Coordinates of C-alpha atoms in Angstrom, one line a residue:
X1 CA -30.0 -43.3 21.3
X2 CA -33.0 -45.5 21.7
X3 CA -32.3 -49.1 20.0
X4 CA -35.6 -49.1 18.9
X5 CA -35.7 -45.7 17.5
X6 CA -32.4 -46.5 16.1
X7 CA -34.5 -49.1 14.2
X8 CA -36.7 -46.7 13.0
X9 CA -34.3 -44.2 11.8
X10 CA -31.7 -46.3 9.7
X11 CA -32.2 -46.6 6.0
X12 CA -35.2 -48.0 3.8
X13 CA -32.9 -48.8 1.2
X14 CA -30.9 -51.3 3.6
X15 CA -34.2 -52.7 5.3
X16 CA -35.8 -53.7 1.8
X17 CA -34.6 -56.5 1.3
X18 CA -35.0 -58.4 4.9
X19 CA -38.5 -57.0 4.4
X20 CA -39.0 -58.9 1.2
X21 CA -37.4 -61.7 2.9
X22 CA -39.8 -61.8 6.0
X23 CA -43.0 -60.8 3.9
X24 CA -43.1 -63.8 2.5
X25 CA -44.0 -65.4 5.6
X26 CA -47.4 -64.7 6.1
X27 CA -48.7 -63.3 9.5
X28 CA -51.5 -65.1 10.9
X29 CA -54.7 -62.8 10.8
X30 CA -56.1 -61.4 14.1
X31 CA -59.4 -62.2 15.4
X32 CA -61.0 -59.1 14.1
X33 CA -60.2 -59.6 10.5
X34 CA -61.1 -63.0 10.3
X35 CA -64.2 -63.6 8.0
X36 CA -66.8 -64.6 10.4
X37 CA -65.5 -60.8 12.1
X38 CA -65.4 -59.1 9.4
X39 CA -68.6 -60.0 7.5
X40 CA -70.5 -59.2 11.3
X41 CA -68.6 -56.0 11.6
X42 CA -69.7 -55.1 8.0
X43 CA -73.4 -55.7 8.4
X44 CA -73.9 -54.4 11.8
X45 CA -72.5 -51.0 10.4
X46 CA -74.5 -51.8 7.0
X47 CA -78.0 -51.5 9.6
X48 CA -76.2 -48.7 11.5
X49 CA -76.0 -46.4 8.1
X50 CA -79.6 -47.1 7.4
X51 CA -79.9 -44.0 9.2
X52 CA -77.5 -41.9 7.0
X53 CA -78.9 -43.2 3.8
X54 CA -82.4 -41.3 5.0
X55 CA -80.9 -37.9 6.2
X56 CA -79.5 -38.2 3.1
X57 CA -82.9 -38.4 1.0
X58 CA -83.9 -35.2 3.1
X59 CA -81.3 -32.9 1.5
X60 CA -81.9 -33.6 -1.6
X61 CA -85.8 -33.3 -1.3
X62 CA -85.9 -29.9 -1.9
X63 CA -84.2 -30.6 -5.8
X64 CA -87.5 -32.9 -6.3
X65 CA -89.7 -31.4 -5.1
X66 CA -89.6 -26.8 -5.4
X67 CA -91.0 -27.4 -8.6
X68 CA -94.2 -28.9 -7.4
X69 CA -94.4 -26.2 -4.6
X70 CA -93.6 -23.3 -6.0
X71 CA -96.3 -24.0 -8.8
X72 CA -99.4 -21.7 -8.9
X73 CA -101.8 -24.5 -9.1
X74 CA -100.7 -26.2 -6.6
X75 CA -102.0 -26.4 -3.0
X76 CA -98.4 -25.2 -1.3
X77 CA -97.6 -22.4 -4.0
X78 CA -94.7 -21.4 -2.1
X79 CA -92.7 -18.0 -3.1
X80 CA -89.3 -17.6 -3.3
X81 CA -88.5 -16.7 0.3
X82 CA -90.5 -19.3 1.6
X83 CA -89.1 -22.0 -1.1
X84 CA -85.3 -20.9 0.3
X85 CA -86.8 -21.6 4.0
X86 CA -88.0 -24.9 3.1
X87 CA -84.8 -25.7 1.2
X88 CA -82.6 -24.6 4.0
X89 CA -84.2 -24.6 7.6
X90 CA -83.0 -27.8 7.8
X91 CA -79.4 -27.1 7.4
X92 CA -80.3 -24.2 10.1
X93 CA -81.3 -27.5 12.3
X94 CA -78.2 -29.5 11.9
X95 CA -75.6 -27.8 13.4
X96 CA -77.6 -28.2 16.9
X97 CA -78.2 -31.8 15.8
X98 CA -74.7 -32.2 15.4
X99 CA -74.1 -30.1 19.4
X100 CA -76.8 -32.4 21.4
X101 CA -76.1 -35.7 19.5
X102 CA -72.2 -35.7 21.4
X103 CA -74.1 -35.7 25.1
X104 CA -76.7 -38.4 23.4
X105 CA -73.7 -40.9 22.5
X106 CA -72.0 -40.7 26.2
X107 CA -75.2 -40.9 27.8
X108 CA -77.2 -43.6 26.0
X109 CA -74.8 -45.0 23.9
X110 CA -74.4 -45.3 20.4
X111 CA -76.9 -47.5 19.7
X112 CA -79.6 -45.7 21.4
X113 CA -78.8 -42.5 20.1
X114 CA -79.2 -44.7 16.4
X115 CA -82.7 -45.7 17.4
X116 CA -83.3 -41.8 18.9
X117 CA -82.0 -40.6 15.7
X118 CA -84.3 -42.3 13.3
X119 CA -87.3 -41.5 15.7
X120 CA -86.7 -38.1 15.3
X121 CA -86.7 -38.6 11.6
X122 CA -90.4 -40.7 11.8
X123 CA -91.6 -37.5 13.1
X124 CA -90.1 -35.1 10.4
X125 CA -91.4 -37.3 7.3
X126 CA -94.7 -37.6 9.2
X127 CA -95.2 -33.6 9.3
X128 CA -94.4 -33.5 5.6
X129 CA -96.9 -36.1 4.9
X130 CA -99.3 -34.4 6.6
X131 CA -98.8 -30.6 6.2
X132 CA -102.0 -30.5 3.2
X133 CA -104.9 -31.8 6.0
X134 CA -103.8 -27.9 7.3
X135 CA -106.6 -26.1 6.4
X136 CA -104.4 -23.0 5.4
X137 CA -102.2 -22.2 3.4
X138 CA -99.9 -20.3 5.6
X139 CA -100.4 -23.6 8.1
X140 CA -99.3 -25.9 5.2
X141 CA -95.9 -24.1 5.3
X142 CA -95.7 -23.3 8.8
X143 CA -95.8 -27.5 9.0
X144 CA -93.4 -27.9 5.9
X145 CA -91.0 -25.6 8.1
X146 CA -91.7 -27.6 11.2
X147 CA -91.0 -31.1 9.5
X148 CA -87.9 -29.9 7.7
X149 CA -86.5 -28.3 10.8
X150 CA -87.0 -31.8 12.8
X151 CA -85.5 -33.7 10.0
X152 CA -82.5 -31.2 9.8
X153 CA -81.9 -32.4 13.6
X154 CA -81.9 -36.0 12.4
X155 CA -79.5 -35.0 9.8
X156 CA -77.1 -33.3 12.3
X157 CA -77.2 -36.3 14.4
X158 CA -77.4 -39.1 12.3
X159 CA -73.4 -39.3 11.3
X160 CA -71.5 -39.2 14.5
X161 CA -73.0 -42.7 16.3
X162 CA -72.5 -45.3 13.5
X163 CA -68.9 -43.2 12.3
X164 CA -67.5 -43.9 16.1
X165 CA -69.7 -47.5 16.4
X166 CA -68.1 -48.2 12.9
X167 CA -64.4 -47.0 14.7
X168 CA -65.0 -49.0 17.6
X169 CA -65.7 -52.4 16.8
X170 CA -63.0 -52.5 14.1
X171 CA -59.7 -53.1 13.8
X172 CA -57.2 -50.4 11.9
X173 CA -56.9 -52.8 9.0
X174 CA -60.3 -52.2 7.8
X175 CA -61.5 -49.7 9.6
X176 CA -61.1 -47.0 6.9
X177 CA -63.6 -49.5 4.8
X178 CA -66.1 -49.2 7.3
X179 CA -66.4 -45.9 8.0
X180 CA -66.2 -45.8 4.3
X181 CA -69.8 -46.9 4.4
X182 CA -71.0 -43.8 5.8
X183 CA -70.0 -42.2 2.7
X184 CA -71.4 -44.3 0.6
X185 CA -74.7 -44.4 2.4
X186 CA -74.9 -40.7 2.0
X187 CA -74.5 -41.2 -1.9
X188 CA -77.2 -43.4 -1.7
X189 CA -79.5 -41.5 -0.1
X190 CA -79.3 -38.7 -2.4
X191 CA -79.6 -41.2 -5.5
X192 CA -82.6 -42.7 -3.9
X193 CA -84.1 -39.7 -3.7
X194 CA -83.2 -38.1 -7.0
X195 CA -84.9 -41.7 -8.5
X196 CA -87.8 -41.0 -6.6
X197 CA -88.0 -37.6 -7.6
X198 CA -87.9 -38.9 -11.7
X199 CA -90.0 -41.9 -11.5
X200 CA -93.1 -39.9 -8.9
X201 CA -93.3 -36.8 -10.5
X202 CA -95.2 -33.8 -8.9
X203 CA -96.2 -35.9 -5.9
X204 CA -94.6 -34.4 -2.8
X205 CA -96.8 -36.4 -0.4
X206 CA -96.2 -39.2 -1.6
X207 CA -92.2 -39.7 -1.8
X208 CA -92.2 -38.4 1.4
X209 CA -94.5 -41.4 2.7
X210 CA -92.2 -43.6 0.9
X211 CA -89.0 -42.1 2.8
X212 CA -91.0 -42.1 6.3
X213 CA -91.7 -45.8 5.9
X214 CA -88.0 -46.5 4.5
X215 CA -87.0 -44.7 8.3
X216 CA -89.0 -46.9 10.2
X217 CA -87.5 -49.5 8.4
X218 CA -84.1 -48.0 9.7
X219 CA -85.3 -47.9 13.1
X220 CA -86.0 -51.3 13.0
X221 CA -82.6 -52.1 11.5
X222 CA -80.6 -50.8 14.6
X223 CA -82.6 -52.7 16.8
X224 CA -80.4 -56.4 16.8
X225 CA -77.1 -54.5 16.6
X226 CA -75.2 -54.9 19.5
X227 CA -73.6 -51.5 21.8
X228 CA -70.0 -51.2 21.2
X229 CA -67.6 -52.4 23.5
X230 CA -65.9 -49.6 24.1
X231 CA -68.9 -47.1 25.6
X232 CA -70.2 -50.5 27.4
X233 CA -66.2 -50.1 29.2
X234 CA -66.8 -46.3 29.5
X235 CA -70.0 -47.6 31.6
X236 CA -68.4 -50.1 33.6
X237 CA -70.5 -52.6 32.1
X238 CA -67.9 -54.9 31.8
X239 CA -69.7 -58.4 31.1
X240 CA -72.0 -56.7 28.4
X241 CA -68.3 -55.2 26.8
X242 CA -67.0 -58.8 27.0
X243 CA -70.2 -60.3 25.1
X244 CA -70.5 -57.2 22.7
X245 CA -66.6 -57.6 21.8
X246 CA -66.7 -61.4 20.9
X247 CA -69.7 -60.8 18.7
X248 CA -67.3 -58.3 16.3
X249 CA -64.3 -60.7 16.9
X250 CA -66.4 -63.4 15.3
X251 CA -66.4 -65.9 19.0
X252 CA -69.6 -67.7 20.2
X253 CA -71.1 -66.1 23.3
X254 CA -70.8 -70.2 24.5
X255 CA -67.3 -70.4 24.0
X256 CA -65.3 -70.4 27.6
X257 CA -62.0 -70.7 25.8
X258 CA -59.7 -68.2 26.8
X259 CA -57.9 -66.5 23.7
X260 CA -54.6 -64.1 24.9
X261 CA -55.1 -61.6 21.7
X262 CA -58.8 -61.5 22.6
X263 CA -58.0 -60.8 26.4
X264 CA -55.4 -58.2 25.6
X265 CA -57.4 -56.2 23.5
X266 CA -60.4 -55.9 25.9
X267 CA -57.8 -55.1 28.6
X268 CA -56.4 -52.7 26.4
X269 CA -59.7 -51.2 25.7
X270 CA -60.5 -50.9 29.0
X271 CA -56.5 -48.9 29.9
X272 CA -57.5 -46.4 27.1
X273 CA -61.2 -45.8 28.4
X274 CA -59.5 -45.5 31.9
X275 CA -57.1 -42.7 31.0
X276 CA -59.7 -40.8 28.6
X277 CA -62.1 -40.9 31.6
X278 CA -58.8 -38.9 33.6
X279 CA -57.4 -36.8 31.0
X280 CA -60.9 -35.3 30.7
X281 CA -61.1 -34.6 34.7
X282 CA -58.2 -33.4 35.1
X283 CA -58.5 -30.6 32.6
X284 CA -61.0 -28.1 31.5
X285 CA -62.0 -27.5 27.9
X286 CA -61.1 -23.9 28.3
X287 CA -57.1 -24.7 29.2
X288 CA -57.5 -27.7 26.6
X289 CA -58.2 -24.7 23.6
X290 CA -55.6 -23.0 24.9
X291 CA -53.3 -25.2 23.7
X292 CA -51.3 -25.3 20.3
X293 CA -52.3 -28.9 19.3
X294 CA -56.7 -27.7 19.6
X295 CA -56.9 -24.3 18.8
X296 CA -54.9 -24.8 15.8
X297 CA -56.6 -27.7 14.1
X298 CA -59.7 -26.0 15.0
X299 CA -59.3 -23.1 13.1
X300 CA -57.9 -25.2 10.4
X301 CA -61.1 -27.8 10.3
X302 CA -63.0 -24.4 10.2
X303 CA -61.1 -22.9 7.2
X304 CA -61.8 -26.2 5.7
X305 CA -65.6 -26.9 6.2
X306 CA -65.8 -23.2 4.7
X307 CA -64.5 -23.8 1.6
X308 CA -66.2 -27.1 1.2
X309 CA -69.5 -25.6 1.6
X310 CA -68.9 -22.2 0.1
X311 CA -67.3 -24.0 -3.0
X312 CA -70.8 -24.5 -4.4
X313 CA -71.0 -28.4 -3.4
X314 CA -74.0 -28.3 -1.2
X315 CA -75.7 -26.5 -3.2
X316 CA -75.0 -28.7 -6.6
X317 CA -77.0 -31.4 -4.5
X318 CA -80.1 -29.9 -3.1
X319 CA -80.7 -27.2 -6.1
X320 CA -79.3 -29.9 -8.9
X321 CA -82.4 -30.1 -11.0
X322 CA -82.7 -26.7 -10.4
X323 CA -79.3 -25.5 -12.2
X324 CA -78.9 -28.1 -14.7
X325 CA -82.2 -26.0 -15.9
X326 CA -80.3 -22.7 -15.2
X327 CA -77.1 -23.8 -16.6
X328 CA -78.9 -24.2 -19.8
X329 CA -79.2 -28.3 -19.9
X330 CA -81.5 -29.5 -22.9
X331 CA -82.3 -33.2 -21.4
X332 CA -84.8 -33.5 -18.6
X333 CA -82.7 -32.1 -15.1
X334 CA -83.9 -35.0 -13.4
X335 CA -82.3 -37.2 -15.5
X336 CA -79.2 -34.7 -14.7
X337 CA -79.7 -35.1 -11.3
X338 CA -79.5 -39.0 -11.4
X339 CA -76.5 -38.5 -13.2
X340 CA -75.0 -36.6 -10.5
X341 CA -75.7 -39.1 -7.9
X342 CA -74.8 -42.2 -9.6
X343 CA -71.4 -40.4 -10.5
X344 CA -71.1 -39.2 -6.5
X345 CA -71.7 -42.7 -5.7
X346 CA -69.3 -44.6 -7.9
X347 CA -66.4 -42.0 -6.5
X348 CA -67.2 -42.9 -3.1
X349 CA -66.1 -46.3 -3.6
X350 CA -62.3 -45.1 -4.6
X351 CA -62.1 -42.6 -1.9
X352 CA -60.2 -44.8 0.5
X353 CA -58.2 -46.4 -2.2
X354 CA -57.0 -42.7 -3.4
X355 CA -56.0 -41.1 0.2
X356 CA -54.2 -44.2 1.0
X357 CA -52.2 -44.3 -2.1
X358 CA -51.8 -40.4 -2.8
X359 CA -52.2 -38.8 0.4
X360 CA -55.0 -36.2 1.4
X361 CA -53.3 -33.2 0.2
X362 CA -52.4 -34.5 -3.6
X363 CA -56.6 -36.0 -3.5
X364 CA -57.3 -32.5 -2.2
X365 CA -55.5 -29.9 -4.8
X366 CA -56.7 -32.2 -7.8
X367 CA -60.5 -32.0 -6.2
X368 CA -60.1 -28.2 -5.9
X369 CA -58.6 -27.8 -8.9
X370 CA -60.8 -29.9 -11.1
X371 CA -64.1 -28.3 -9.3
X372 CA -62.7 -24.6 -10.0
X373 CA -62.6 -25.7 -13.3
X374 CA -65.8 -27.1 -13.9
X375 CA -67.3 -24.2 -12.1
X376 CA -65.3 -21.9 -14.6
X377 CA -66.6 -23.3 -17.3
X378 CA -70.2 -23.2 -16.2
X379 CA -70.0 -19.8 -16.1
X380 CA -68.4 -19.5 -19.5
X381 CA -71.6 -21.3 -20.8
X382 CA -73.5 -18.5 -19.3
X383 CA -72.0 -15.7 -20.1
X384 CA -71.2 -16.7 -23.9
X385 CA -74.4 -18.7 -25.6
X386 CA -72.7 -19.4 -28.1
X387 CA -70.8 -22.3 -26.8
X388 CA -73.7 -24.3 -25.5
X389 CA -75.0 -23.8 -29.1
X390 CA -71.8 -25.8 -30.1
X391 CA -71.4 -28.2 -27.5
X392 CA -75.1 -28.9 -25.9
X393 CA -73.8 -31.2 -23.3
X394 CA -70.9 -29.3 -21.9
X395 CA -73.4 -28.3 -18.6
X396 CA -74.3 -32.0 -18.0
X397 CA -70.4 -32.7 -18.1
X398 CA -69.4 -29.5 -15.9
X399 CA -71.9 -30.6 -13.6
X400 CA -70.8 -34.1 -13.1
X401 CA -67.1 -33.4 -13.1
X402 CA -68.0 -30.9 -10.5
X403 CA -69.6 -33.3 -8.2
X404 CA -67.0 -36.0 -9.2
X405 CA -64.1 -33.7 -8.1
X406 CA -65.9 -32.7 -4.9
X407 CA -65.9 -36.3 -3.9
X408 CA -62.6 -37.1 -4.8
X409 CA -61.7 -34.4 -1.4
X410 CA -62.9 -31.1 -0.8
X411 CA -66.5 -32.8 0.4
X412 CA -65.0 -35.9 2.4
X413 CA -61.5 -35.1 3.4
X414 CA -62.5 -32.5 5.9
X415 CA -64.9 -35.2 7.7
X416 CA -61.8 -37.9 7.3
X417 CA -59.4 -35.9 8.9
X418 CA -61.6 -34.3 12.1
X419 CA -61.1 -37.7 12.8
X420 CA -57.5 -37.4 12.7
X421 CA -56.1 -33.9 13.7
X422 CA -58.1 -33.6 17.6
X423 CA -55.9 -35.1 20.8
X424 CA -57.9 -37.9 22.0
X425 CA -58.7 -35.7 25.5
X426 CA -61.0 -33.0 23.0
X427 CA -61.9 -35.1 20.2
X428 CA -65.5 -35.4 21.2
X429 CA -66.0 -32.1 21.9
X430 CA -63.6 -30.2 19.1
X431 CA -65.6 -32.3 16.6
X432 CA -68.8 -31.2 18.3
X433 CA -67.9 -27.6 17.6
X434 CA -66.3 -27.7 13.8
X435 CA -69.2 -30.1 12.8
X436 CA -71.3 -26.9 14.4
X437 CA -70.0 -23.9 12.7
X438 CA -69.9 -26.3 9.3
X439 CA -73.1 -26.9 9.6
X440 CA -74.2 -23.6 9.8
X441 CA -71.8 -22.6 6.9
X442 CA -74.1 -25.7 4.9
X443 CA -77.5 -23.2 6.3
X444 CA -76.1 -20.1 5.0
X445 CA -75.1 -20.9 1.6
X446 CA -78.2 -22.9 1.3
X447 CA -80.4 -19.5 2.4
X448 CA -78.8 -17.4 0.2
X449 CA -78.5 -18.8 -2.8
X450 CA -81.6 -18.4 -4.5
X451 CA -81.1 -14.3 -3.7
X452 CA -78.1 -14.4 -4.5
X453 CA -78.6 -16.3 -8.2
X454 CA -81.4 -13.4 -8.7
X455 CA -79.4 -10.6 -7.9
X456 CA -76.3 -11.7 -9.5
X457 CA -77.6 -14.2 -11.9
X458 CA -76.4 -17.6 -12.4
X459 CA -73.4 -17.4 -15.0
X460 CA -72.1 -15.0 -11.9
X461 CA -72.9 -17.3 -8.7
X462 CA -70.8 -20.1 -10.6
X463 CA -68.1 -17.9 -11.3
X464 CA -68.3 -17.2 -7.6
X465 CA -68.1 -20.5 -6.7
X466 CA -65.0 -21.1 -8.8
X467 CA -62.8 -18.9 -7.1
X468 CA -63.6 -19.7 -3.9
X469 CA -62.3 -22.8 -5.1
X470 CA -59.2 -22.0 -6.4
X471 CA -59.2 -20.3 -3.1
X472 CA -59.7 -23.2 -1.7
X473 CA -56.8 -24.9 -3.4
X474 CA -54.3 -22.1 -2.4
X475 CA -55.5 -23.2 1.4
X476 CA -54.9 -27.2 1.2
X477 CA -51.4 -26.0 -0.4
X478 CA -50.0 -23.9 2.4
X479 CA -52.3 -25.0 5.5
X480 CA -53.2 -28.7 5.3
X481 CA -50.9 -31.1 6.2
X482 CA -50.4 -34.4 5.0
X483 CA -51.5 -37.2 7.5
X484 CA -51.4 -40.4 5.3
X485 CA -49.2 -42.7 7.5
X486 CA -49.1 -39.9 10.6
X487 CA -49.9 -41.6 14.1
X488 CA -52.4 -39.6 16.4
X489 CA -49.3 -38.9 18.0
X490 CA -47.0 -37.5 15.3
X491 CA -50.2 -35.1 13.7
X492 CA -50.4 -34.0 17.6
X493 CA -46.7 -33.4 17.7
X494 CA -46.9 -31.1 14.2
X495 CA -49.6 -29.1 16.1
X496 CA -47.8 -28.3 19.1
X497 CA -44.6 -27.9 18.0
X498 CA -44.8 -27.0 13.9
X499 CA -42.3 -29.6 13.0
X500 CA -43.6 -32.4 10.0
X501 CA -43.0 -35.5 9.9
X502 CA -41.3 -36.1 6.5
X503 CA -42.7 -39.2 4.2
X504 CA -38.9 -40.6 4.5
X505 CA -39.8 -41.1 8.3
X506 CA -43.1 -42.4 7.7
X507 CA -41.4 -44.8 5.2
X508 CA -38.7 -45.8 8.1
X509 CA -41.2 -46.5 10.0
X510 CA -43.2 -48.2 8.1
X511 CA -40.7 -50.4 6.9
X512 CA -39.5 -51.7 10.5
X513 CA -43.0 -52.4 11.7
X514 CA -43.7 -54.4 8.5
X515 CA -40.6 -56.7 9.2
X516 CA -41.3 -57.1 12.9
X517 CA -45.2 -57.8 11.8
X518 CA -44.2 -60.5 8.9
X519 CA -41.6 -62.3 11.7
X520 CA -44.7 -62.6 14.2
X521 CA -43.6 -60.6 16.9
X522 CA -47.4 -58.9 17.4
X523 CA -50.0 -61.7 18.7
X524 CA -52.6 -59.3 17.9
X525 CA -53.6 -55.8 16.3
X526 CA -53.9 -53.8 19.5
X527 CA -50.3 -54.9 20.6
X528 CA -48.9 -53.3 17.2
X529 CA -51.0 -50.4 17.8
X530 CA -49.2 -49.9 21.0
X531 CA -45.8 -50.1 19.6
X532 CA -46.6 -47.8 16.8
X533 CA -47.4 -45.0 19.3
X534 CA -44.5 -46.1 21.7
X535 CA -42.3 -45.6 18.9
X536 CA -43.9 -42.2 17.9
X537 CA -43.5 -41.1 21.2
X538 CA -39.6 -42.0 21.4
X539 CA -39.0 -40.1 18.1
X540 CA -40.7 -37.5 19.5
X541 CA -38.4 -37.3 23.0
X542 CA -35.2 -37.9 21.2
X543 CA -35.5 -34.9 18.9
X544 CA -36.4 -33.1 22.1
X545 CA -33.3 -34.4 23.7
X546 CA -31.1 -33.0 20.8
X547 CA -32.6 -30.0 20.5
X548 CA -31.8 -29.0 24.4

């Protein structure tokens, strides 16, 4: 056997206490998480998610805003067909946002695609803004539809640059922290707008000015970030790559000192752009699907984006004003709607904390669980009066916990792991698709909602929504696996060949790298990265070894 799978495989137990021993040595950081690196890494994906924080605003604008225009004395009096367009056309926009903005990033870049993005929101906000100079009132709409449809395409789009920018210019150490931030500025968006909505009452025109102005104050935030290194290498811009990657690793464009760790990593950049360029040559995306390790992921990121959306999330942010008034809430539903955002928010900021410590599936089954159960009991309060006469705020709470529970996994673990579950030859493309078929999941529960709620009532639709659910639950039990501590390689390997890797392997592993880290024998982050998959790799053939 392998000495260095031998490594791997002998006991934790024995291993503890040299890895006590050697922790106390500590490793000397690598470039990239030096201060200077890290605070330029954080604000360069803090102007990146500008973006995200006004898509955001434009799903929630329909909870501020149907009141207004489905009023009689207003100028839009919009009916309740046309209200469910305007509420959902732009989910019915975001799935192609999500198919073009793929080509967009290997074309122009990820910066560029930024800057595209959040001109194609300028021009959404502006329609809104304008649609009452129509003289009309069948123009008004057909302009309301036009400008929510645009915006949907800045929605689609405006996720995937700055989540692979935030990937690219980071090192694995903090990387789940910045791509963190897109979450986050997604909360925020949908609090801003829900603030808004509260303190500019009845005034459709005008928080929509106020959101067009914030995005061209987000265009104008992407314009001093740098292109990440890696698409530069992609390019063969090599000398822009170079200046772009001692920006992030915190060097002065000046300096002419040679660092090893900081050539090593470019020169690894540039080996893994090299071989992504060939994989993809050599092999069609028809005979990629064909394979074990895409087609069954896919189907799996499918499963999961349905129940997310089906499970009555969506729908508790762009209609939340409109249920806490349905679910029988006595305080004002904007207030209720604050609520809910603020609470989103302040979960987003223990998401990563929670996956790394419990895994995705445990953060998953209590999200499912706690959200069919908050669902449940919504529908209770319908059905039987009586016990919001007794307890008055148990909506507000149900609706809260609801969105609380979402956050905690079934809304952000299925964008966390389509990260995670694609071979590196298809990721672009598999994530292309699933974000395309979720997307249009998010458009038809958003469509047929309202119908639905009148045909079935609401006590009903909520009961609906708690069983797919606990449906939901049932499917991160038996079909999700756990990839907490999994390398790229080992979640390809369960894929292809159905075999897990057990946590006592992860821990083996874990454990060895951890003394071999604390001793120094990694100069830099990239050269650890490379053993991690060698050793993947050689646990991988040696069980293939035995079994033949």
């Amino acid at each position: 056997m392998n000495p260095e799978l031998s490594k791997i495989q002998s006991s934790s137990i024995a291993l503890s206490p040299l890895i006590t021993k050697a922790l106390k040595k500590k490793p000397t950081k690598p470039l990239g998480e030096r201060k200077k690196a890290v605070l330029r890494q954080e604000l360069m994906v803090l102007l990146g998610n500008t973006c995200v924080v006004a898509s955001s605003m434009a799903v929630s604008l329909p909870s501020v805003s149907l009141t207004q225009l489905t009023s009689k004395d207003d100028i839009y009096q919009l009916s309740t067909e046309e209200s469910s367009w305007f509420a959902s056309i732009n989910s019915m926009a975001c799935p192609f946002g999500g198919l073009i903005v793929g080509y967009l990033m290997d074309r122009f870049g990820r910066k560029n695609t930024m800057l595209l993005t959040n001109l194609v929101g300028i021009i959404g906000w502006a329609l809104l803004v304008t649609a009452p100079y129509q003289s009309s009132r069948h123009d008004i709409f057909l302009q309301l539809l036009v400008g929510r449809f645009i915006s949907g395409l800045m929605m689609g789009a405006a996720i995937s640059p700055i989540g692979s920018y935030s990937a690219e210019i980071s090192l694995p150490r903090i990387r789940g922290r910045l791509i963190l931030g897109t979450s986050i500025a997604i909360a925020t968006g949908i609090l801003l707008m829900y603030v808004l909505g509260y303190l500019i009452r009845n005034q459709f025109q005008l928080i929509c000015l106020i959101s067009g102005i914030y995005q061209c104050v987000a265009f104008c935030c992407v314009l001093p970030m740098p292109e990440s290194p890696s698409w530069l290498l992609q390019k063969g811009r090599s000398e822009k790559a170079r200046k772009s990657l001692k920006y992030f690793r915190g060097l002065s464009e000046n300096d002419k000192t040679t660092y090893d760790e900081f050539e090593k990593e470019l020169a690894l950049m540039k080996k893994t752009s090299d071989e992504s360029r060939t994989e993809a040559a050599n092999e069609s995306l028809l005979q990629a699907v064909r394979s074990p390790e895409v087609y069954k992921p896919l189907i799996m990121m499918i499963g999961f984006f349905f129940f997310q959306q089906f499970s009555g999330v969506v729908i508790i942010i762009v209609f939340a004003a409109q249920i806490a008034m349905s679910a029988g809430v006595s305080v004002d539903p904007m207030l209720v709607a604050i609520f809910v955002g603020i609470a989103r928010i302040i979960t987003t900021f223990f998401i990563s904390t929670i996956f790394e410590r419990w895994g995705r599936r445990p953060a998953g089954m209590l999200s499912a669980t706690g959200m069919t159960i908050s669902m449940f009991l919504l529908a209770a309060n319908g059905w039987y009066p009586v016990i919001g006469e007794h307890l008055p705020l148990l909506p507000i709470i149900c609706i809260i916990l609801h969105i609380i529970f979402s956050t905690l996994g079934l809304l952000t673990l299925p964008f966390l792991m389509i990260s995670e579950v694609f071979p590196q030859r298809v990721r672009g493309s598999a994530n292309g698709f699933t974000l395309f078929i979720g997307l249009t999941f998010s458009f038809s529960i958003i469509k047929l909602y309202p119908s639905v709620q009148s045909l079935i009532g609401t006590p009903n639709s909520f009961a609906g929504f708690a069983l797919i659910s606990l449906i939901g639950l049932l499917f991160i039990i038996f079909v999700v696996p756990e990839t907490k501590g999994r390398t790229l390689l080992e979640i390809e390997k369960y894929f292809r060949t159905g075999r897990r890797v057990t946590n006592a392997q992860v821990a083996r592993r874990q454990s060895q790298i951890a003394m071999e880290v604390a001793a120094g024998n990694y100069s830099s982050q990239y050269e650890l990265d490379e053993v991690i998959m060698r050793l993947s790799k050689l646990h991988e053939d040696c069980e293939a070894c035995e079994n033949e």
